[in-house]
mmCIF file of C-alpha atoms in Angstrom:
data_model
loop_
_atom_site.group_PDB
_atom_site.id
_atom_site.type_symbol
_atom_site.label_atom_id
_atom_site.label_comp_id
_atom_site.label_asym_id
_atom_site.label_seq_id
_atom_site.Cartn_x
_atom_site.Cartn_y
_atom_site.Cartn_z
ATOM 1 C CA ASP A 1 98.990 109.543 -48.658
ATOM 2 C CA ASP A 2 100.258 113.166 -46.055
ATOM 3 C CA GLU A 3 96.453 113.286 -45.489
ATOM 4 C CA ASN A 4 96.140 109.347 -44.076
ATOM 5 C CA LEU A 5 99.368 109.745 -42.615
ATOM 6 C CA ASN A 6 98.045 113.022 -40.341
ATOM 7 C CA GLN A 7 94.840 111.373 -39.229
ATOM 8 C CA SER A 8 96.805 108.324 -38.405
ATOM 9 C CA GLU A 9 99.234 110.181 -36.135
ATOM 10 C CA ASN A 10 96.756 112.027 -34.612
ATOM 11 C CA PHE A 11 94.792 108.206 -33.832
ATOM 12 C CA ASN A 12 98.056 107.458 -31.943
ATOM 13 C CA LEU A 13 98.620 110.541 -30.083
ATOM 14 C CA ASP A 14 94.813 110.381 -29.166
ATOM 15 C CA SER A 15 95.040 106.550 -28.484
ATOM 16 C CA ILE A 16 98.248 107.721 -26.492
ATOM 17 C CA ASN A 17 96.367 110.887 -24.960
ATOM 18 C CA ILE A 18 93.376 108.434 -23.473
ATOM 19 C CA LEU A 19 96.486 105.374 -22.729
ATOM 20 C CA GLU A 20 97.646 107.677 -20.619
ATOM 21 C CA ASN A 21 94.961 109.451 -18.936
ATOM 22 C CA ASP A 22 93.731 105.820 -18.117
ATOM 23 C CA ASN A 23 96.826 105.353 -16.144
ATOM 24 C CA ASN A 24 96.731 108.591 -14.388
ATOM 25 C CA VAL A 25 93.307 107.469 -13.509
ATOM 26 C CA ILE A 26 94.049 103.926 -12.140
ATOM 27 C CA ILE A 27 97.450 105.906 -10.475
ATOM 28 C CA LYS A 28 95.101 107.848 -8.738
ATOM 29 C CA GLN A 29 92.701 105.363 -7.598
ATOM 30 C CA LYS A 30 95.888 103.641 -5.870
ATOM 31 C CA ARG A 31 96.720 105.875 -4.240
ATOM 32 C CA LYS A 32 93.103 106.768 -2.828
ATOM 33 C CA LYS A 33 92.911 103.289 -1.610
ATOM 34 C CA ARG A 34 96.745 103.987 -0.272
ATOM 35 C CA TYR A 35 96.028 107.145 1.387
ATOM 36 C CA ASN A 36 92.174 105.304 2.749
ATOM 37 C CA LEU A 37 93.838 102.031 3.825
ATOM 38 C CA LYS A 38 96.335 104.425 5.535
ATOM 39 C CA LEU A 39 93.560 106.309 7.239
ATOM 40 C CA LYS A 40 91.405 103.577 8.338
ATOM 41 C CA LYS A 41 94.898 101.952 10.338
ATOM 42 C CA LYS A 42 95.514 105.603 11.750
ATOM 43 C CA ILE A 43 91.704 105.623 13.007
ATOM 44 C CA LEU A 44 91.529 102.033 14.741
ATOM 45 C CA PHE A 45 94.728 102.440 16.260
ATOM 46 C CA LYS A 46 93.499 105.855 17.710
ATOM 47 C CA VAL A 47 90.200 104.082 18.250
ATOM 48 C CA PHE A 48 91.891 101.093 20.240
ATOM 49 C CA ILE A 49 93.769 103.972 22.288
ATOM 50 C CA SER A 50 90.844 105.247 23.362
ATOM 51 C CA ILE A 51 88.991 102.017 24.789
ATOM 52 C CA LEU A 52 92.395 100.927 25.965
ATOM 53 C CA ALA A 53 92.943 103.987 27.469
ATOM 54 C CA ALA A 54 89.010 104.238 28.742
ATOM 55 C CA VAL A 55 89.406 100.720 30.031
ATOM 56 C CA VAL A 56 92.457 101.588 32.336
ATOM 57 C CA LEU A 57 90.778 104.554 33.506
ATOM 58 C CA GLY A 58 88.035 102.988 34.420
ATOM 59 C CA ASN A 59 89.723 100.183 36.702
ATOM 60 C CA ILE A 60 91.746 102.919 37.975
ATOM 61 C CA ILE A 61 88.258 104.949 38.950
ATOM 62 C CA GLY A 62 86.572 101.827 39.601
ATOM 63 C CA PHE A 63 89.112 100.764 42.117
ATOM 64 C CA GLY A 64 89.260 104.264 43.781
ATOM 65 C CA ILE A 65 85.603 103.812 44.159
ATOM 66 C CA GLY A 66 85.469 100.555 45.261
ATOM 67 C CA TYR A 67 87.797 101.597 47.968
ATOM 68 C CA SER A 68 86.127 104.786 49.298
ATOM 69 C CA ILE A 69 82.639 104.264 48.943
ATOM 70 C CA PRO A 70 80.565 101.392 50.619
ATOM 71 C CA LYS A 71 79.029 99.567 47.566
ATOM 72 C CA PHE A 72 75.482 97.819 49.306
ATOM 73 C CA GLU A 73 73.642 97.350 45.525
ATOM 74 C CA ASN A 74 72.806 93.797 46.319
ATOM 75 C CA TYR A 75 70.504 94.428 49.154
ATOM 76 C CA PHE A 76 67.535 92.889 47.340
ATOM 77 C CA ASN A 77 68.151 88.805 46.735
ATOM 78 C CA SER A 78 66.881 87.518 43.627
ATOM 79 C CA GLN A 79 65.608 84.415 45.774
ATOM 80 C CA THR A 80 65.222 83.699 49.709
ATOM 81 C CA GLU A 81 68.583 82.902 50.357
ATOM 82 C CA GLU A 82 69.960 82.097 54.258
ATOM 83 C CA VAL A 83 73.179 82.412 55.348
ATOM 84 C CA ASP A 84 75.020 80.616 58.100
ATOM 85 C CA LEU A 85 76.126 83.019 60.991
ATOM 86 C CA GLN A 86 78.292 79.969 62.077
ATOM 87 C CA ASN A 87 80.487 79.990 59.107
ATOM 88 C CA ASN A 88 79.613 82.548 56.651
ATOM 89 C CA SER A 89 78.758 80.052 53.898
ATOM 90 C CA ASP A 90 75.511 79.441 52.155
ATOM 91 C CA ASN A 91 73.146 76.622 52.726
ATOM 92 C CA SER A 92 71.808 75.497 49.624
ATOM 93 C CA GLU A 93 70.385 72.602 50.267
ATOM 94 C CA GLU A 94 67.993 74.283 53.224
ATOM 95 C CA VAL A 95 67.483 76.756 50.574
ATOM 96 C CA SER A 96 66.493 74.708 47.936
ATOM 97 C CA LYS A 97 63.944 73.042 50.474
ATOM 98 C CA ASN A 98 62.652 76.193 51.500
ATOM 99 C CA GLN A 99 61.590 76.865 47.875
ATOM 100 C CA SER A 100 58.520 74.604 48.726
ATOM 101 C CA LYS A 101 57.834 75.752 51.620
ATOM 102 C CA ASN A 102 54.567 77.582 51.691
ATOM 103 C CA PRO A 103 54.911 81.523 51.198
ATOM 104 C CA ILE A 104 53.774 81.851 55.322
ATOM 105 C CA SER A 105 56.635 79.382 56.428
ATOM 106 C CA LYS A 106 59.795 81.163 53.690
ATOM 107 C CA ALA A 107 58.482 85.082 54.405
ATOM 108 C CA SER A 108 58.045 84.817 58.192
ATOM 109 C CA GLU A 109 61.511 83.394 59.154
ATOM 110 C CA SER A 110 62.450 87.435 57.717
ATOM 111 C CA VAL A 111 59.799 88.835 59.715
ATOM 112 C CA VAL A 112 61.267 89.859 63.451
ATOM 113 C CA SER A 113 59.527 91.558 66.406
ATOM 114 C CA ILE A 114 60.851 94.669 67.412
ATOM 115 C CA VAL A 115 60.200 96.527 70.842
ATOM 116 C CA ALA A 116 60.970 99.944 71.121
ATOM 117 C CA VAL A 117 61.293 101.596 74.798
ATOM 118 C CA SER A 118 60.753 105.678 75.285
ATOM 119 C CA ASP A 119 60.266 107.985 78.035
ATOM 120 C CA ASN A 120 55.982 108.582 78.915
ATOM 121 C CA ASN A 121 56.674 112.177 79.774
ATOM 122 C CA ASP A 122 52.829 111.909 80.579
ATOM 123 C CA GLN A 123 53.457 109.489 83.405
ATOM 124 C CA PHE A 124 55.777 109.813 86.142
ATOM 125 C CA ASN A 125 56.798 107.055 89.209
ATOM 126 C CA ILE A 126 57.334 107.940 92.293
ATOM 127 C CA PHE A 127 60.498 109.671 92.624
ATOM 128 C CA GLY A 128 59.154 111.863 89.823
ATOM 129 C CA ALA A 129 60.536 110.314 86.372
ATOM 130 C CA SER A 130 59.155 109.487 83.396
ATOM 131 C CA ARG A 131 57.646 106.148 82.783
ATOM 132 C CA GLU A 132 58.942 103.737 80.241
ATOM 133 C CA SER A 133 56.308 102.731 77.438
ATOM 134 C CA GLN A 134 57.224 99.879 74.593
ATOM 135 C CA ASN A 135 55.673 100.650 71.334
ATOM 136 C CA ALA A 136 56.004 96.755 69.547
ATOM 137 C CA GLY A 137 56.269 96.480 65.716
ATOM 138 C CA SER A 138 57.904 94.109 62.883
ATOM 139 C CA GLY A 139 60.773 94.807 60.790
ATOM 140 C CA ILE A 140 61.721 92.359 57.798
ATOM 141 C CA ILE A 141 64.931 91.211 57.216
ATOM 142 C CA PHE A 142 66.840 92.280 53.925
ATOM 143 C CA HIS A 143 70.659 92.288 53.357
ATOM 144 C CA GLN A 144 73.521 91.221 55.821
ATOM 145 C CA THR A 145 77.067 91.645 56.225
ATOM 146 C CA ASN A 146 79.551 89.970 57.777
ATOM 147 C CA GLY A 147 79.667 91.846 60.902
ATOM 148 C CA ASN A 148 75.610 92.969 60.591
ATOM 149 C CA VAL A 149 72.197 92.056 59.760
ATOM 150 C CA TYR A 150 70.315 95.112 58.274
ATOM 151 C CA ILE A 151 66.545 95.232 58.761
ATOM 152 C CA VAL A 152 63.753 97.306 57.303
ATOM 153 C CA THR A 153 61.092 98.701 59.766
ATOM 154 C CA ASN A 154 58.746 101.589 59.648
ATOM 155 C CA TYR A 155 59.775 104.911 61.038
ATOM 156 C CA HIS A 156 57.274 105.593 63.537
ATOM 157 C CA VAL A 157 58.003 102.159 65.113
ATOM 158 C CA ILE A 158 61.325 103.191 66.216
ATOM 159 C CA SER A 159 60.837 107.521 66.351
ATOM 160 C CA GLY A 160 61.057 108.694 69.760
ATOM 161 C CA ALA A 161 62.734 105.749 71.330
ATOM 162 C CA LYS A 162 65.417 105.213 73.431
ATOM 163 C CA ASN A 163 66.444 102.165 72.960
ATOM 164 C CA VAL A 164 65.591 99.277 70.196
ATOM 165 C CA ASN A 165 65.370 95.973 70.742
ATOM 166 C CA VAL A 166 64.705 92.798 68.084
ATOM 167 C CA SER A 167 63.752 89.472 68.604
ATOM 168 C CA PHE A 168 64.457 86.624 65.937
ATOM 169 C CA GLY A 169 61.820 83.853 67.094
ATOM 170 C CA ASN A 170 63.639 82.743 69.673
ATOM 171 C CA ASP A 171 62.171 85.089 72.861
ATOM 172 C CA LYS A 172 65.453 86.417 73.030
ATOM 173 C CA PHE A 173 66.114 90.498 72.497
ATOM 174 C CA VAL A 174 68.837 92.041 70.729
ATOM 175 C CA SER A 175 69.637 95.480 71.102
ATOM 176 C CA ALA A 176 69.784 97.593 67.787
ATOM 177 C CA ALA A 177 71.802 100.469 66.436
ATOM 178 C CA LEU A 178 69.644 103.144 63.877
ATOM 179 C CA VAL A 179 71.556 103.132 60.538
ATOM 180 C CA GLY A 180 68.295 105.909 58.976
ATOM 181 C CA LYS A 181 65.261 106.790 58.684
ATOM 182 C CA HIS A 182 62.915 108.461 56.574
ATOM 183 C CA GLN A 183 59.866 110.098 57.892
ATOM 184 C CA LEU A 184 57.944 111.067 55.183
ATOM 185 C CA SER A 185 58.548 107.413 53.875
ATOM 186 C CA ASP A 186 57.814 105.895 57.362
ATOM 187 C CA ILE A 187 60.653 103.789 56.564
ATOM 188 C CA ALA A 188 63.649 103.370 58.900
ATOM 189 C CA VAL A 189 66.814 100.990 58.689
ATOM 190 C CA ILE A 190 68.071 99.527 61.843
ATOM 191 C CA SER A 191 70.935 96.582 62.151
ATOM 192 C CA VAL A 192 72.500 94.586 64.718
ATOM 193 C CA SER A 193 75.251 92.941 64.935
ATOM 194 C CA ARG A 194 75.964 88.982 63.928
ATOM 195 C CA GLU A 195 78.345 88.649 67.209
ATOM 196 C CA ALA A 196 74.911 89.320 69.584
ATOM 197 C CA LEU A 197 73.145 87.152 67.601
ATOM 198 C CA LYS A 198 75.753 84.082 68.110
ATOM 199 C CA ASN A 199 75.509 84.999 71.659
ATOM 200 C CA ILE A 200 71.914 84.268 72.151
ATOM 201 C CA GLY A 201 72.234 81.009 69.706
ATOM 202 C CA ILE A 202 71.107 82.194 66.874
ATOM 203 C CA ASN A 203 73.864 80.823 63.989
ATOM 204 C CA SER A 204 71.436 81.867 60.930
ATOM 205 C CA VAL A 205 69.128 84.405 59.766
ATOM 206 C CA LYS A 206 66.779 84.290 56.220
ATOM 207 C CA THR A 207 66.424 87.322 54.082
ATOM 208 C CA ALA A 208 63.269 88.416 52.466
ATOM 209 C CA TYR A 209 62.953 88.069 48.467
ATOM 210 C CA PHE A 210 61.526 91.964 47.780
ATOM 211 C CA GLY A 211 58.734 91.550 44.576
ATOM 212 C CA ASN A 212 57.893 93.759 41.955
ATOM 213 C CA SER A 213 55.018 95.773 43.544
ATOM 214 C CA ASP A 214 54.016 97.275 39.769
ATOM 215 C CA LYS A 215 53.006 93.274 38.833
ATOM 216 C CA LEU A 216 49.797 93.599 41.799
ATOM 217 C CA ASN A 217 46.095 93.727 40.463
ATOM 218 C CA VAL A 218 43.564 94.434 42.071
ATOM 219 C CA GLY A 219 41.596 90.910 43.402
ATOM 220 C CA ASP A 220 45.817 89.888 43.922
ATOM 221 C CA SER A 221 45.267 87.432 47.088
ATOM 222 C CA VAL A 222 47.996 88.927 49.527
ATOM 223 C CA ILE A 223 48.933 87.490 53.221
ATOM 224 C CA ALA A 224 50.159 90.176 56.076
ATOM 225 C CA ILE A 225 53.157 88.824 58.678
ATOM 226 C CA GLY A 226 53.816 90.661 61.377
ATOM 227 C CA ASN A 227 54.207 91.072 65.726
ATOM 228 C CA ALA A 228 50.231 91.748 66.311
ATOM 229 C CA PHE A 229 49.714 93.010 69.072
ATOM 230 C CA GLY A 230 52.968 92.038 70.596
ATOM 231 C CA ALA A 231 52.060 88.284 70.499
ATOM 232 C CA GLY A 232 55.078 86.937 67.816
ATOM 233 C CA ASN A 233 54.474 86.512 64.195
ATOM 234 C CA ILE A 234 50.966 86.155 63.486
ATOM 235 C CA ALA A 235 49.861 85.877 59.220
ATOM 236 C CA THR A 236 46.477 87.268 58.393
ATOM 237 C CA ARG A 237 44.951 86.552 54.491
ATOM 238 C CA GLY A 238 43.615 89.194 52.337
ATOM 239 C CA ILE A 239 43.294 90.787 49.262
ATOM 240 C CA VAL A 240 44.323 93.984 46.988
ATOM 241 C CA SER A 241 41.846 96.503 47.369
ATOM 242 C CA VAL A 242 43.526 99.293 46.006
ATOM 243 C CA ILE A 243 47.263 99.288 44.377
ATOM 244 C CA GLN A 244 48.239 103.025 45.232
ATOM 245 C CA LYS A 245 46.263 105.090 47.299
ATOM 246 C CA ASP A 246 47.779 108.512 49.160
ATOM 247 C CA ILE A 247 47.150 108.672 53.157
ATOM 248 C CA PRO A 248 47.493 111.597 55.011
ATOM 249 C CA ILE A 249 50.474 110.552 57.774
ATOM 250 C CA THR A 250 50.717 114.281 58.730
ATOM 251 C CA GLN A 251 48.177 117.269 58.387
ATOM 252 C CA THR A 252 50.531 118.433 55.416
ATOM 253 C CA ASP A 253 51.659 115.118 53.835
ATOM 254 C CA ASN A 254 50.692 112.064 52.430
ATOM 255 C CA LEU A 255 51.584 108.878 52.017
ATOM 256 C CA SER A 256 51.558 106.697 48.815
ATOM 257 C CA VAL A 257 50.323 103.260 49.607
ATOM 258 C CA ILE A 258 48.589 99.521 48.929
ATOM 259 C CA GLN A 259 45.270 99.178 50.050
ATOM 260 C CA THR A 260 44.301 95.392 51.448
ATOM 261 C CA ASP A 261 41.250 94.210 53.618
ATOM 262 C CA ALA A 262 43.935 92.024 55.073
ATOM 263 C CA ALA A 263 44.346 92.664 58.432
ATOM 264 C CA ILE A 264 47.088 94.727 59.987
ATOM 265 C CA ASN A 265 46.920 95.682 63.618
ATOM 266 C CA ASN A 266 48.676 97.115 66.038
ATOM 267 C CA GLY A 267 52.412 95.320 65.855
ATOM 268 C CA ASN A 268 52.068 94.636 62.530
ATOM 269 C CA ASP A 269 53.776 97.776 61.638
ATOM 270 C CA GLY A 270 57.033 97.329 60.109
ATOM 271 C CA GLY A 271 55.875 93.606 58.745
ATOM 272 C CA ALA A 272 55.712 92.069 55.616
ATOM 273 C CA LEU A 273 52.923 92.367 53.076
ATOM 274 C CA ILE A 274 53.093 88.996 50.706
ATOM 275 C CA ASN A 275 52.360 87.304 47.432
ATOM 276 C CA THR A 276 51.274 84.010 46.787
ATOM 277 C CA ASN A 277 54.916 83.556 45.805
ATOM 278 C CA GLY A 278 56.191 84.816 49.517
ATOM 279 C CA GLU A 279 57.752 87.671 47.843
ATOM 280 C CA VAL A 280 57.303 90.872 50.344
ATOM 281 C CA ILE A 281 55.415 93.341 48.142
ATOM 282 C CA GLY A 282 54.200 95.709 50.730
ATOM 283 C CA ILE A 283 55.799 97.204 54.283
ATOM 284 C CA ASN A 284 52.982 97.384 56.600
ATOM 285 C CA THR A 285 52.143 99.911 57.927
ATOM 286 C CA ALA A 286 49.287 99.769 60.728
ATOM 287 C CA LYS A 287 49.941 103.045 62.230
ATOM 288 C CA TYR A 288 47.688 104.747 59.492
ATOM 289 C CA ALA A 289 44.670 102.093 59.291
ATOM 290 C CA TYR A 290 43.482 104.268 62.160
ATOM 291 C CA TYR A 291 42.300 106.901 59.372
ATOM 292 C CA ALA A 292 40.435 104.517 57.665
ATOM 293 C CA VAL A 293 37.136 102.130 58.225
ATOM 294 C CA GLU A 294 37.350 98.808 59.926
ATOM 295 C CA GLY A 295 38.640 96.316 57.670
ATOM 296 C CA VAL A 296 41.347 98.322 56.182
ATOM 297 C CA GLY A 297 45.028 97.772 56.074
ATOM 298 C CA TYR A 298 47.852 99.804 54.425
ATOM 299 C CA SER A 299 51.047 98.992 53.184
ATOM 300 C CA ILE A 300 54.055 100.632 51.371
ATOM 301 C CA SER A 301 54.497 99.170 48.245
ATOM 302 C CA SER A 302 58.210 97.822 47.600
ATOM 303 C CA ASN A 303 58.649 99.497 44.417
ATOM 304 C CA ILE A 304 58.751 102.741 46.900
ATOM 305 C CA ALA A 305 60.354 101.506 49.688
ATOM 306 C CA LYS A 306 64.030 100.328 47.929
ATOM 307 C CA PRO A 307 64.741 103.253 46.413
ATOM 308 C CA VAL A 308 64.541 104.732 50.068
ATOM 309 C CA ILE A 309 66.391 101.838 51.412
ATOM 310 C CA GLU A 310 69.249 102.037 48.940
ATOM 311 C CA GLU A 311 69.084 105.607 50.038
ATOM 312 C CA ILE A 312 69.346 105.079 53.519
ATOM 313 C CA MET A 313 72.034 102.252 53.529
ATOM 314 C CA ASN A 314 74.813 104.420 50.713
ATOM 315 C CA LYS A 315 74.017 107.062 53.600
ATOM 316 C CA ARG A 316 73.398 109.497 51.333
ATOM 317 C CA GLU A 317 73.328 113.097 52.519
ATOM 318 C CA THR A 318 69.303 114.015 52.815
ATOM 319 C CA PRO A 319 68.717 116.999 51.177
ATOM 320 C CA TYR A 320 66.537 119.832 53.299
ATOM 321 C CA LEU A 321 64.544 122.726 52.619
ATOM 322 C CA GLY A 322 63.066 123.285 55.851
ATOM 323 C CA VAL A 323 59.070 123.559 55.085
ATOM 324 C CA THR A 324 56.249 122.755 56.513
ATOM 325 C CA VAL A 325 53.537 122.598 54.081
ATOM 326 C CA LYS A 326 50.175 120.997 53.058
ATOM 327 C CA SER A 327 47.811 120.843 50.262
ATOM 328 C CA ILE A 328 45.498 122.896 49.083
ATOM 329 C CA THR A 329 41.703 121.802 49.168
ATOM 330 C CA GLU A 330 38.692 123.472 47.240
ATOM 331 C CA GLN A 331 37.400 124.605 50.763
ATOM 332 C CA ASP A 332 40.483 126.479 50.924
ATOM 333 C CA ALA A 333 40.271 127.795 47.467
ATOM 334 C CA GLU A 334 37.065 128.866 46.694
ATOM 335 C CA GLU A 335 37.570 130.513 50.873
ATOM 336 C CA SER A 336 40.471 132.640 50.707
ATOM 337 C CA ASP A 337 40.699 132.649 46.762
ATOM 338 C CA LEU A 338 43.118 130.638 46.467
ATOM 339 C CA PRO A 339 44.814 129.303 42.935
ATOM 340 C CA GLN A 340 43.890 125.191 42.398
ATOM 341 C CA MET A 341 47.837 124.554 42.067
ATOM 342 C CA GLY A 342 50.711 124.874 44.513
ATOM 343 C CA VAL A 343 51.048 123.711 48.739
ATOM 344 C CA ILE A 344 50.730 126.428 51.111
ATOM 345 C CA VAL A 345 53.849 127.146 54.001
ATOM 346 C CA LYS A 346 52.486 126.010 57.315
ATOM 347 C CA ASP A 347 56.056 126.892 58.898
ATOM 348 C CA VAL A 348 59.916 127.521 58.414
ATOM 349 C CA VAL A 349 62.254 126.473 60.065
ATOM 350 C CA ALA A 350 64.458 129.226 61.096
ATOM 351 C CA GLY A 351 67.717 129.663 60.088
ATOM 352 C CA GLY A 352 67.187 126.704 57.232
ATOM 353 C CA PRO A 353 67.669 127.238 53.260
ATOM 354 C CA ALA A 354 63.434 128.043 53.133
ATOM 355 C CA TYR A 355 64.496 130.742 55.622
ATOM 356 C CA LYS A 356 67.278 132.212 54.105
ATOM 357 C CA ALA A 357 65.677 132.197 50.871
ATOM 358 C CA GLY A 358 63.027 134.350 51.938
ATOM 359 C CA ILE A 359 59.839 132.020 52.006
ATOM 360 C CA LYS A 360 57.305 133.023 54.544
ATOM 361 C CA VAL A 361 54.516 131.370 56.274
ATOM 362 C CA GLY A 362 51.161 131.960 54.287
ATOM 363 C CA ASP A 363 53.483 131.864 50.568
ATOM 364 C CA ILE A 364 51.612 129.225 48.222
ATOM 365 C CA ILE A 365 54.642 127.097 46.313
ATOM 366 C CA THR A 366 53.565 126.736 42.886
ATOM 367 C CA GLY A 367 56.817 125.364 41.122
ATOM 368 C CA PHE A 368 60.142 123.882 42.248
ATOM 369 C CA ASN A 369 63.242 124.189 39.808
ATOM 370 C CA SER A 370 60.583 124.806 37.162
ATOM 371 C CA THR A 371 58.574 121.865 38.167
ATOM 372 C CA PRO A 372 54.756 122.823 38.696
ATOM 373 C CA ILE A 373 53.457 121.908 42.199
ATOM 374 C CA PHE A 374 50.232 120.239 43.167
ATOM 375 C CA THR A 375 50.833 118.250 46.224
ATOM 376 C CA PRO A 376 53.773 117.737 49.299
ATOM 377 C CA THR A 377 54.967 114.447 47.988
ATOM 378 C CA GLN A 378 55.793 116.505 44.767
ATOM 379 C CA LEU A 379 57.815 118.899 46.263
ATOM 380 C CA THR A 380 59.103 116.049 49.308
ATOM 381 C CA GLU A 381 60.324 114.018 45.930
ATOM 382 C CA ALA A 382 61.453 116.642 43.698
ATOM 383 C CA VAL A 383 63.528 118.430 47.099
ATOM 384 C CA ARG A 384 65.354 114.487 47.347
ATOM 385 C CA LYS A 385 66.559 114.748 44.048
ATOM 386 C CA CYS A 386 68.885 117.239 44.858
ATOM 387 C CA ASN A 387 72.296 117.491 45.555
ATOM 388 C CA ILE A 388 73.520 119.429 48.719
ATOM 389 C CA GLY A 389 74.637 122.696 48.193
ATOM 390 C CA ASP A 390 72.667 122.740 44.816
ATOM 391 C CA THR A 391 70.392 126.498 44.032
ATOM 392 C CA VAL A 392 67.065 125.554 43.582
ATOM 393 C CA GLU A 393 64.591 128.029 42.461
ATOM 394 C CA ILE A 394 61.451 127.929 43.871
ATOM 395 C CA ASP A 395 58.077 129.840 42.368
ATOM 396 C CA ILE A 396 55.579 131.125 45.430
ATOM 397 C CA VAL A 397 52.403 133.385 45.372
ATOM 398 C CA ARG A 398 52.441 135.771 47.900
ATOM 399 C CA ASN A 399 49.355 137.530 49.005
ATOM 400 C CA GLY A 400 47.885 136.933 45.453
ATOM 401 C CA ARG A 401 51.024 138.215 44.563
ATOM 402 C CA THR A 402 52.218 135.674 41.371
ATOM 403 C CA GLY A 403 55.523 135.891 39.556
ATOM 404 C CA ILE A 404 57.969 135.384 42.300
ATOM 405 C CA THR A 405 60.899 133.095 42.266
ATOM 406 C CA LEU A 406 63.646 132.551 45.127
ATOM 407 C CA LYS A 407 66.601 131.159 45.152
ATOM 408 C CA ALA A 408 67.393 128.584 47.646
ATOM 409 C CA THR A 409 70.312 126.389 48.795
ATOM 410 C CA ILE A 410 70.086 123.081 49.656
ATOM 411 C CA LEU A 411 72.075 121.814 53.349
ATOM 412 C CA GLN A 412 71.792 118.480 54.653
ATOM 413 C CA ASP A 413 69.124 116.942 56.986
ATOM 414 C CA THR A 414 70.979 116.185 59.784
ATOM 415 C CA LYS A 415 69.194 114.610 62.196
ATOM 416 C CA ASN A 416 69.742 110.990 62.785
ATOM 417 C CA ASN A 417 68.445 109.475 66.008
ATOM 418 C CA PHE A 418 66.102 107.373 66.959
#
């Protein structure tokens, strides 16, 4: 009996211990759940506060930016649109009608004629003063505000002019102001005031739609529109011959363009190359057709032009290195025992960043901030991506000696006149 009693007590004790352990587990689990719930609430609260703070701060920052920096992010319309200069309202019905027009009719209303007047220092009148010369060109309306209409054209059309005048198709001209220019891209932006347009009887203008030039294929039909030979807008048809081709624009620099067999003549410079939908997929540059054989025209693709236009419109400070360079040809490499990569420095601007860094004529620039350089265009684009005040590392070869790295501080290019 005593033995049975002991066994029973042990059993009961064991049961009690098991029960107590179960209770402890349950209590611990409940405590853990409560702790996890509290932790989740704390985390959610912190996340909510963080989001709220970010939204408030974002709105404050956005407000500050919005009122301190001009916003031009919506340059290029999603469709061809007309804005009434008289009452500043969209003409929706007119827009709908224009959508059914043929591509030439739609796009030509956004192409203007330009006359750039400059002094010809090679010719003089009887009083010994320089005679004026006029350069005919074209432009494309791409943006407008309450005060101004903005036009993109070729840099070489307006370069060196003492004044630039624009006609919107009614044989009357208004004076234009320079917004900005980029020589190596052969792109410039000018503007005319809406008040000046009203004064010559123009109450509405149409902005062009810039399409995606990356969608072009060899053989696609294209149409060139511009002020050919100064005779007003003329359209010529052709096909895309080469989607991307580098042509020389100076002795040292190349320009990437679309090649077409559409006739692009003197005066077409700055005009539109459009596709069959009436979208601008290129800016014609007739000047450089002289480098090629007859029947070949060139146009700066829209996707190359748009970032440059945006940079000009936002008045971004233009980074400046201060060198003139040329490519190394195979003949150069063989005759002078030069490396196949890099660009040769032909000139260094006194007082510029390259001059201060110690770069000399004859040096070969092979790298820019650890990026290999093979062409002048690559160097130009690398500099353009810099900010004013950036310190950059430039790798050079000098008199056959490699491994030389110089540091330059990028400055601002302050040249901004016709």
